[in-house]
N, C-alpha and C. Protein backbone atom coordinates (compact mmCIF):
# COMPACT_ATOMS: atom_id res chain seq x y z
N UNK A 1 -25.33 -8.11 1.55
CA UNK A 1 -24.59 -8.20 2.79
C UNK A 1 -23.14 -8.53 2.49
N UNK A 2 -22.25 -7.72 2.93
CA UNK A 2 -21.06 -7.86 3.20
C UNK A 2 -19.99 -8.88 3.49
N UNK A 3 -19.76 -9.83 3.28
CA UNK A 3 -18.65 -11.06 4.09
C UNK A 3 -17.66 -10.70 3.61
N UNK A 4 -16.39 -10.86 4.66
CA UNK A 4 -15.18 -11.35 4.22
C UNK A 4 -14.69 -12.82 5.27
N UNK A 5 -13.76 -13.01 4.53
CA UNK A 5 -13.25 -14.69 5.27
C UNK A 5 -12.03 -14.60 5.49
N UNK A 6 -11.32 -14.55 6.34
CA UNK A 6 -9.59 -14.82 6.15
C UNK A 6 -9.37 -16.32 6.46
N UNK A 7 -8.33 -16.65 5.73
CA UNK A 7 -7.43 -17.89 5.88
C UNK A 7 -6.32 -17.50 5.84
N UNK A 8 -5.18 -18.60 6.40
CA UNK A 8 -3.77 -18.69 5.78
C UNK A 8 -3.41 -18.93 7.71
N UNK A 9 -3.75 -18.04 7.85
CA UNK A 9 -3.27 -17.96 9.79
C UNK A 9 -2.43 -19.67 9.75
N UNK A 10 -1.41 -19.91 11.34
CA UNK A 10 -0.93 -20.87 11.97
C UNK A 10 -0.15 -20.47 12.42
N UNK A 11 0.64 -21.73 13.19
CA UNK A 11 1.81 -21.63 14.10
C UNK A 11 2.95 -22.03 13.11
N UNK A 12 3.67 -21.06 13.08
CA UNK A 12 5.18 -20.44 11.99
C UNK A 12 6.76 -20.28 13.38
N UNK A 13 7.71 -20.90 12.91
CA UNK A 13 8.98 -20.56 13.69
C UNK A 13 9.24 -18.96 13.30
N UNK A 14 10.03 -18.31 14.16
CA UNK A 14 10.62 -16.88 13.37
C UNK A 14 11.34 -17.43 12.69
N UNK A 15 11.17 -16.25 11.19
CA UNK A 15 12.18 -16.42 10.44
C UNK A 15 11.17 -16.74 9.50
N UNK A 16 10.18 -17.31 9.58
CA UNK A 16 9.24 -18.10 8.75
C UNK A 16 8.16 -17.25 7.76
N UNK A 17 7.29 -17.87 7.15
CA UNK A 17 6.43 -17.13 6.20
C UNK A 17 5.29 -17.74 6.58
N UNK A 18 4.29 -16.71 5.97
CA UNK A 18 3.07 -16.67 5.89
C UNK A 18 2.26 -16.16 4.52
N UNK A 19 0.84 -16.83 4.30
CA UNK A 19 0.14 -15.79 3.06
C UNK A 19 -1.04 -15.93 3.50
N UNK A 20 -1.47 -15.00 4.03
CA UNK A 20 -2.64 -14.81 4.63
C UNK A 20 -3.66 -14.09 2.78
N UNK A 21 -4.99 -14.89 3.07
CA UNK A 21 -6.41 -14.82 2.17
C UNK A 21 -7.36 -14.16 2.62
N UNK A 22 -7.84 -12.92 2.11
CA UNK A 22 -9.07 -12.72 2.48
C UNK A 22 -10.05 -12.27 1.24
N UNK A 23 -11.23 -13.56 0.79
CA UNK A 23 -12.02 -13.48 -0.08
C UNK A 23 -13.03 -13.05 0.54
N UNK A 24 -13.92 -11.76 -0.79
CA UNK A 24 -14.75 -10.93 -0.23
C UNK A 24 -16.29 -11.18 -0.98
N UNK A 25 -17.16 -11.36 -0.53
CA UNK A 25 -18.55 -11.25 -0.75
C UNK A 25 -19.23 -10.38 -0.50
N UNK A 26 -20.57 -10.46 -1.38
CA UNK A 26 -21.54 -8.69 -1.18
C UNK A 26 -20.74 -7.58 -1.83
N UNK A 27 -19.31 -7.32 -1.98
CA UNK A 27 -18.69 -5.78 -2.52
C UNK A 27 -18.05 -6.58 -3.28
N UNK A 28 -17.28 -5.50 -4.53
CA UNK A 28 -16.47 -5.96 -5.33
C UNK A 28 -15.29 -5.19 -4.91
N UNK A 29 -14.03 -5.88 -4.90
CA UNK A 29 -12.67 -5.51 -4.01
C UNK A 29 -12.02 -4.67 -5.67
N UNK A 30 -12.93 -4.79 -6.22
CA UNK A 30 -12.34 -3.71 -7.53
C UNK A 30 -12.72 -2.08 -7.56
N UNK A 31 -13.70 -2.03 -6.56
CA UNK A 31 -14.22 -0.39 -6.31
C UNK A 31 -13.90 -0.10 -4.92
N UNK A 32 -13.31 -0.92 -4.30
CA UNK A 32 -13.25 -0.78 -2.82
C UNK A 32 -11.83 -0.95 -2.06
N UNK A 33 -11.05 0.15 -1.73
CA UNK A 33 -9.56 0.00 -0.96
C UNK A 33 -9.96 -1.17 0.30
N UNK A 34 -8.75 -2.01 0.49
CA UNK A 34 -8.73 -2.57 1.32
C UNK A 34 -7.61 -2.70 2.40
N UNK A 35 -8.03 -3.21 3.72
CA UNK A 35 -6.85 -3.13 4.44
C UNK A 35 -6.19 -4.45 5.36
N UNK A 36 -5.58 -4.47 6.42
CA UNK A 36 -5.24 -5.40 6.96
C UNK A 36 -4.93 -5.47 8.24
N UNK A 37 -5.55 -5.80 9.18
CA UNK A 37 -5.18 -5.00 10.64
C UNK A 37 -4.99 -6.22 11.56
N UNK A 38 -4.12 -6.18 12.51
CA UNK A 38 -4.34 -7.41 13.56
C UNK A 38 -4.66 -6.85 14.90
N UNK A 39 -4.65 -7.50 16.11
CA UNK A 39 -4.68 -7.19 17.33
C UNK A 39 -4.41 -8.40 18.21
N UNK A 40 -3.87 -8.17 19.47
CA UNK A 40 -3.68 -8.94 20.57
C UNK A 40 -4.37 -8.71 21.93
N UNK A 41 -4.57 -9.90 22.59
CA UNK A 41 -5.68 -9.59 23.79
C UNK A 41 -4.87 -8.21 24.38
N UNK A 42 -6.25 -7.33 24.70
CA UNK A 42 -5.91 -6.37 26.03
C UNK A 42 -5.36 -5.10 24.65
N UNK A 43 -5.32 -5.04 23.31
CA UNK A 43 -4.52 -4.13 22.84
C UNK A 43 -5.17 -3.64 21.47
N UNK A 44 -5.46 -2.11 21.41
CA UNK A 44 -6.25 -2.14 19.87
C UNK A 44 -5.51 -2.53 18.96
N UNK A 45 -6.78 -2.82 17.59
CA UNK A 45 -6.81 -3.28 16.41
C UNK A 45 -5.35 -2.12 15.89
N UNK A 46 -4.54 -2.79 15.02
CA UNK A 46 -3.34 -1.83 14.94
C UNK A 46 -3.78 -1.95 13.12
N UNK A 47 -2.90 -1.14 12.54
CA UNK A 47 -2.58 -1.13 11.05
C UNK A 47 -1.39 -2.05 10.50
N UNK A 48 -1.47 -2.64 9.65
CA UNK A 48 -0.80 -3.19 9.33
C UNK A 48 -0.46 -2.87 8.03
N UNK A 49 -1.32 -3.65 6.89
CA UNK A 49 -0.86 -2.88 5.31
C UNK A 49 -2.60 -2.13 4.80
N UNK A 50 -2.35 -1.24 4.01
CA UNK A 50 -3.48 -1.12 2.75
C UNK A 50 -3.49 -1.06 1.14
N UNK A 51 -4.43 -1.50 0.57
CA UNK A 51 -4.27 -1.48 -0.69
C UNK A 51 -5.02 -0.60 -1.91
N UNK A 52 -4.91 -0.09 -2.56
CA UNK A 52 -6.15 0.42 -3.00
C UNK A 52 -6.78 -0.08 -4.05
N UNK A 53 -8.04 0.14 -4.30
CA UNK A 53 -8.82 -0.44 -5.13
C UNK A 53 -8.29 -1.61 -6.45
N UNK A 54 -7.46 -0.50 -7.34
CA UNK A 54 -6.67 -1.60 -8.13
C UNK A 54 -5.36 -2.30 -8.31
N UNK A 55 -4.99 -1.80 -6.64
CA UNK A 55 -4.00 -2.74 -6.18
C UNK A 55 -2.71 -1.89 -7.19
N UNK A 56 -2.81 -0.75 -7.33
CA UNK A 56 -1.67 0.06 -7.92
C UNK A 56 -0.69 0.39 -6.22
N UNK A 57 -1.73 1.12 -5.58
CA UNK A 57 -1.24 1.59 -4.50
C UNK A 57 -1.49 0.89 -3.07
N UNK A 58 0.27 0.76 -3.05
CA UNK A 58 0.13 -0.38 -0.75
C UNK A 58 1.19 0.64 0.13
N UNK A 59 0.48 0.73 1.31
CA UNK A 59 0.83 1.52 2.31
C UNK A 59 1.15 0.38 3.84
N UNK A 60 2.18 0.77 4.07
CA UNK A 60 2.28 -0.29 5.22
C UNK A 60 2.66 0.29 6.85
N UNK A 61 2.84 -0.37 7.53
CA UNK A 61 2.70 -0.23 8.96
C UNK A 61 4.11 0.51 9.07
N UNK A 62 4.99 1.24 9.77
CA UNK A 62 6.18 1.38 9.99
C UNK A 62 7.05 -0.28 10.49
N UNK A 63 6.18 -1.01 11.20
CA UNK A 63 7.57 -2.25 11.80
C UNK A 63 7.20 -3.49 10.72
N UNK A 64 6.45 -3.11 9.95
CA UNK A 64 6.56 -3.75 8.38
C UNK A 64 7.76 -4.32 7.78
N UNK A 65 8.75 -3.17 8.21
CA UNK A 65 9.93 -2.68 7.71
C UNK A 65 10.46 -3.90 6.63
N UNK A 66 9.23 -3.79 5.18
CA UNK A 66 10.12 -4.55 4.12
C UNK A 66 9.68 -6.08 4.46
N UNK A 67 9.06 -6.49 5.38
CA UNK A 67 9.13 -7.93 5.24
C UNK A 67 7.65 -8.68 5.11
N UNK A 68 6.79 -7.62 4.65
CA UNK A 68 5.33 -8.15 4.46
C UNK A 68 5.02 -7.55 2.95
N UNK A 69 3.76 -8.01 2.26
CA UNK A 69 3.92 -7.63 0.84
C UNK A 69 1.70 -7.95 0.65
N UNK A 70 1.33 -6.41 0.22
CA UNK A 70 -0.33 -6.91 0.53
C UNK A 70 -0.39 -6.97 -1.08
N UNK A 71 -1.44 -7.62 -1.71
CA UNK A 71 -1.83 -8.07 -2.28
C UNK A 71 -2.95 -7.90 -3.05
N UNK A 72 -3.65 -7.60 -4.14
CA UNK A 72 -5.19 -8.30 -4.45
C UNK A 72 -5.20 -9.11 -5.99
N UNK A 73 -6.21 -9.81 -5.76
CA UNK A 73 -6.56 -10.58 -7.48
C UNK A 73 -8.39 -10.04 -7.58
N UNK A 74 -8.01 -8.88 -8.02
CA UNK A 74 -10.11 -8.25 -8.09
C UNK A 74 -10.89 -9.37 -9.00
N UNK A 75 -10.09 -10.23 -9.81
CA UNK A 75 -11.03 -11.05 -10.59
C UNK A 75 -11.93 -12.23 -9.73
N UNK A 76 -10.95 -12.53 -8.51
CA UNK A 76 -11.41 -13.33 -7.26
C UNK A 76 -11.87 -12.80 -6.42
N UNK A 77 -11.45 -11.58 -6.17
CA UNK A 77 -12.19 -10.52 -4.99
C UNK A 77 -11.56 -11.07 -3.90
N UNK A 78 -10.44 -10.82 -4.22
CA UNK A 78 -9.47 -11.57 -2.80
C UNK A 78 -8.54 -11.03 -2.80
N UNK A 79 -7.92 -10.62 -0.99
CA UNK A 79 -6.58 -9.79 -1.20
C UNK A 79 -5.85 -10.64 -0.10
N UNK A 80 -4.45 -10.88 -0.42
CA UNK A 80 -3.20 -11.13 0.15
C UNK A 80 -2.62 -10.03 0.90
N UNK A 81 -1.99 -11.09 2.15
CA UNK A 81 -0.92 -10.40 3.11
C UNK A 81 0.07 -11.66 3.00
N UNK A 82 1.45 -11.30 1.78
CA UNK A 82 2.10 -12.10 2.41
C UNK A 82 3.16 -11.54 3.66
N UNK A 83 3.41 -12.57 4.37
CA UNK A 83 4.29 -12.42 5.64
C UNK A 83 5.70 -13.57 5.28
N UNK A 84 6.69 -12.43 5.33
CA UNK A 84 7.94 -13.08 5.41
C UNK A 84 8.69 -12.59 6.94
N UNK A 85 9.91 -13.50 7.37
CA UNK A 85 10.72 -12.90 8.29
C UNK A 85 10.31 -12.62 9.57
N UNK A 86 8.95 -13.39 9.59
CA UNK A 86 7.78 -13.21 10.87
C UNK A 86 8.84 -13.16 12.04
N UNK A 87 8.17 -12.70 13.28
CA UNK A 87 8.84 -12.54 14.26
C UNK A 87 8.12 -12.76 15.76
N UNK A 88 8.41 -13.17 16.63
CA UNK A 88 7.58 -13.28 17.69
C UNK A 88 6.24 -12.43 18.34
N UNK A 89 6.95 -10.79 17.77
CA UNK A 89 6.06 -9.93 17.80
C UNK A 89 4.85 -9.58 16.86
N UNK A 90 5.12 -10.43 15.82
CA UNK A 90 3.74 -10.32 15.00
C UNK A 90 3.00 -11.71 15.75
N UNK A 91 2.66 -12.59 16.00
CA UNK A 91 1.84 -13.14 17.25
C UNK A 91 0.18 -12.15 16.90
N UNK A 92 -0.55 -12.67 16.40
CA UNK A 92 -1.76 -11.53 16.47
C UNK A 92 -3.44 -12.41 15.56
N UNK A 93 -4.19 -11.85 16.05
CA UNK A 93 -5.52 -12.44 15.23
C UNK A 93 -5.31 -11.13 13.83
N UNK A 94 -5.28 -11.69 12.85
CA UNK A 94 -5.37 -10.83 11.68
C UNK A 94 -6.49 -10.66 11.02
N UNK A 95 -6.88 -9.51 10.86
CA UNK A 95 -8.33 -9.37 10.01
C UNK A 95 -8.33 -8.15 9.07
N UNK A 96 -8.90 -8.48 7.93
CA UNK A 96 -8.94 -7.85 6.79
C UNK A 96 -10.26 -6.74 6.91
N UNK A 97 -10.38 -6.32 5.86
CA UNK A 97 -11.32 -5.09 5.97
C UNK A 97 -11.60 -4.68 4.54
N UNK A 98 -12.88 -3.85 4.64
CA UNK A 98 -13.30 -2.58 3.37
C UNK A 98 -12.88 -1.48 4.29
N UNK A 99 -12.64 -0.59 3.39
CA UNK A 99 -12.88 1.01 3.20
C UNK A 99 -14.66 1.39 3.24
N UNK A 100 -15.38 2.16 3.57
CA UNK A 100 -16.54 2.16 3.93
C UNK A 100 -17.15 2.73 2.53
N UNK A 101 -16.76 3.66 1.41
CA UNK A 101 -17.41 3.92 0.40
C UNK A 101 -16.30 3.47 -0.99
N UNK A 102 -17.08 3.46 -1.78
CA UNK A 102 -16.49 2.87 -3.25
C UNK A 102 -15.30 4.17 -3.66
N UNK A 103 -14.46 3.77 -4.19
CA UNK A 103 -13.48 4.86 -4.92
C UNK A 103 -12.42 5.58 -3.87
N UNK A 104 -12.50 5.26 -2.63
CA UNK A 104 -11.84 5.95 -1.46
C UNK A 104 -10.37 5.32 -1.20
N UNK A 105 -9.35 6.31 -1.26
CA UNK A 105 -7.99 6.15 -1.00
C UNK A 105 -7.77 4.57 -0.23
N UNK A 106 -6.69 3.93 0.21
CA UNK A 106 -6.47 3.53 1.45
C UNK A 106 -6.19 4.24 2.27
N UNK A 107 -6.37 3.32 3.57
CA UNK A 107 -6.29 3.94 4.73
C UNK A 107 -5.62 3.18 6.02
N UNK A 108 -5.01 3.91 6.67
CA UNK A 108 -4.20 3.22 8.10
C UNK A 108 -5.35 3.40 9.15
N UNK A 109 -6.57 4.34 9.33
CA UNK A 109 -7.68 4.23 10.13
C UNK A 109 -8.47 2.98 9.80
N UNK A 110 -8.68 2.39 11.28
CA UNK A 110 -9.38 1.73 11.33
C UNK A 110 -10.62 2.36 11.32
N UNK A 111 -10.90 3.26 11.70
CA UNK A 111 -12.64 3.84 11.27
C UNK A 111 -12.66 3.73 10.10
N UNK A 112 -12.09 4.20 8.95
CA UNK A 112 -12.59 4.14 7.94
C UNK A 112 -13.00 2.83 7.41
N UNK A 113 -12.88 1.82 8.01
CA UNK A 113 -13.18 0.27 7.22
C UNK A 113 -14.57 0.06 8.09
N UNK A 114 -15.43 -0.51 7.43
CA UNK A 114 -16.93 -0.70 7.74
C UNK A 114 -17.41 -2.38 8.25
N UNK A 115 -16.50 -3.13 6.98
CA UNK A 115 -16.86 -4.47 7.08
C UNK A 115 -15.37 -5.02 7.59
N UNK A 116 -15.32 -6.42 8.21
CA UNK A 116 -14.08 -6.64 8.75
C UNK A 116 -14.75 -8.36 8.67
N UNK A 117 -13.51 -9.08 8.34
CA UNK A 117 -14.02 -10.72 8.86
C UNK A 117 -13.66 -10.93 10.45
N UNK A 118 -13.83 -12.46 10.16
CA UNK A 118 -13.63 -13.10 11.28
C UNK A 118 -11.78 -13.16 12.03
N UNK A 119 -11.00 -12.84 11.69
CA UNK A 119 -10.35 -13.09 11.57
C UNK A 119 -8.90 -14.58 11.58
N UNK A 120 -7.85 -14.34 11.60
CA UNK A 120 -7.12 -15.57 11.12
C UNK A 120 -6.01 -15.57 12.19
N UNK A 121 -5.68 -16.61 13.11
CA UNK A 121 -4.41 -16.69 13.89
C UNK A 121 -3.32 -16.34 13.54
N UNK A 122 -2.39 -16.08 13.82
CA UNK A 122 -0.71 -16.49 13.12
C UNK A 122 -0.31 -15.84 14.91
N UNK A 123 0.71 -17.13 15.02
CA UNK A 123 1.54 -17.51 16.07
C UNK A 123 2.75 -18.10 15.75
N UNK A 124 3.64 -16.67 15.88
CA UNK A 124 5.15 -17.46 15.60
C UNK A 124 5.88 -17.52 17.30
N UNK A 125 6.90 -18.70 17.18
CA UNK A 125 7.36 -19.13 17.70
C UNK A 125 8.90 -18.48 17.92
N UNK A 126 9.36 -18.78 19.11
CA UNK A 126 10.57 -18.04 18.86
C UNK A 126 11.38 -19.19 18.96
């Protein structure tokens, strides 16, 4: 069975940083692209960054623009979102993800991710 966990989430001023954690159980994040998606009440799950398997290749959101940076350590099976330069508009529950089969690109679809955690707050302040 599948788990992931995110941490790192809180309440941040703009301007501020973040490093959002998400350690993975059941899969190994070394055969498996991963991604990073948030959402706000009333609004779908959006894209944020992806990574692929050995963390050679990250794809990010367009309003990214340069100030977020994704992450993995496959020896921990854990991948990073850091967040710099946060802004009122990132405000969102963040949740991490698999890619649904082993060896598969990243991806900005949320269909393609199978498993997803619980996710993690981050509330910046203006």
């Amino acid at each position: 069975q599948v788990q992931l966990v995110e941490s790192g989430g809180g309440l941040v001023q703009a301007g501020g940083s973040l490093t959002l954690s998400c350690t993975v159980s059941g899969r190994t994040t070394n055969l498996y692209a991963m991604g990073w998606f948030r959402q706000t009440p009333g609004k779908e799950r959006e894209f944020v960054a992806a990574i692929s398997r050995s963390g050679s290749i990250a794809n990010y959101a367009d309003f990214v623009n340069g100030r977020f940076s994704i992450s993995k350590n496959n020896a921990k099976n854990t991948v990073y979102l850091q967040m710099n330069l946060l802004e009122p508009e990132d405000t969102a529950l963040y949740y991490c993800g698999t890619r649904r089969h082993i060896l598969e690109a990243p991806s900005s679809s949320r269909a393609d991710y199978d498993s997803w955690g619980q996710g993690t707050q981050v509330t910046v302040s203006s």
